[in-house]
Amino acid sequence: KLQQAKYDGVSSPSLCASISEEILKAVKELDFDRYKYVVSVLIVEKAGQAMNVASRWVWDAQRDTWVSAKCETETFIALALIMACYYD
């Protein structure tokens, strides 16, 4: 979906939302019991700039976890962050 896309500042917010929903659906299909998920997707146009992305949270280091993924094309970088939080 992203590999053939070109950066478009107008459509990027809806693309982020669509990708977030797809990721959340795929993660929920894994059927991990007692987890809630947070998915964040960011698309940034490549313009020769540097970028730092930071996240902070309070959680149970033994049960909660996260994963990130990056997709880079000629015109943009897309970052996805998925957090899985255990609940009783």
C-alpha positions as semicolon CSV with decimal commas, in nm:
position;residue;x (nm);y (nm);z (nm)
1;K;0,000;0,000;0,000
2;L;0,278;0,243;0,087
3;Q;0,555;0,126;-0,145
4;Q;0,393;0,275;-0,457
5;A;0,252;0,588;-0,288
6;K;0,386;0,941;-0,324
7;Y;0,373;1,190;-0,038
8;D;0,061;1,406;-0,035
9;G;0,008;1,636;0,262
10;V;-0,368;1,647;0,202
11;S;-0,430;1,272;0,198
12;S;-0,164;1,168;0,452
13;P;-0,388;1,208;0,761
14;S;-0,653;0,975;0,619
15;L;-0,383;0,732;0,503
16;C;-0,238;0,728;0,858
17;A;-0,584;0,654;0,999
18;S;-0,645;0,378;0,744
19;I;-0,310;0,211;0,810
20;S;-0,363;0,237;1,188
21;E;-0,698;0,061;1,153
22;E;-0,545;-0,214;0,936
23;I;-0,264;-0,271;1,186
24;L;-0,505;-0,277;1,481
25;K;-0,729;-0,528;1,303
26;A;-0,432;-0,753;1,222
27;V;-0,300;-0,739;1,579
28;K;-0,643;-0,817;1,726
29;E;-0,670;-1,120;1,496
30;L;-0,365;-1,265;1,675
31;D;-0,608;-1,307;1,968
32;F;-0,375;-1,238;2,259
33;D;-0,587;-1,267;2,572
34;R;-0,611;-0,968;2,810
35;Y;-0,430;-0,707;2,599
36;K;-0,536;-0,366;2,479
37;Y;-0,354;-0,198;2,192
38;V;-0,251;0,151;2,090
39;V;-0,145;0,207;1,729
40;S;0,016;0,527;1,606
41;V;0,120;0,595;1,245
42;L;0,317;0,896;1,128
43;I;0,392;0,991;0,766
44;V;0,652;1,262;0,705
45;E;0,764;1,407;0,374
46;K;1,132;1,363;0,293
47;A;1,284;1,708;0,267
48;G;1,642;1,646;0,380
49;Q;1,553;1,712;0,743
50;A;1,637;1,517;1,055
51;M;1,358;1,372;1,266
52;N;1,339;1,248;1,623
53;V;1,030;1,071;1,753
54;A;0,991;0,999;2,124
55;S;0,722;0,827;2,329
56;R;0,684;0,781;2,703
57;W;0,451;0,563;2,901
58;V;0,403;0,402;3,240
59;W;0,348;0,029;3,232
60;D;0,437;-0,317;3,356
61;A;0,774;-0,398;3,201
62;Q;0,715;-0,773;3,246
63;R;0,382;-0,788;3,058
64;D;0,346;-0,480;2,840
65;T;0,540;-0,449;2,517
66;W;0,577;-0,253;2,195
67;V;0,702;-0,285;1,840
68;S;0,777;-0,031;1,568
69;A;0,812;-0,049;1,191
70;K;0,939;0,190;0,926
71;C;0,860;0,218;0,555
72;E;1,077;0,451;0,350
73;T;1,007;0,559;-0,008
74;E;1,158;0,826;-0,232
75;T;0,913;1,090;-0,107
76;F;0,826;1,002;0,254
77;I;0,897;0,800;0,567
78;A;0,616;0,621;0,748
79;L;0,656;0,508;1,109
80;A;0,419;0,279;1,296
81;L;0,425;0,220;1,672
82;I;0,215;-0,056;1,829
83;M;0,188;-0,080;2,208
84;A;0,031;-0,381;2,380
85;C;-0,085;-0,324;2,737
86;Y;-0,189;-0,613;2,961
87;Y;-0,498;-0,566;3,174
88;D;-0,653;-0,779;3,449
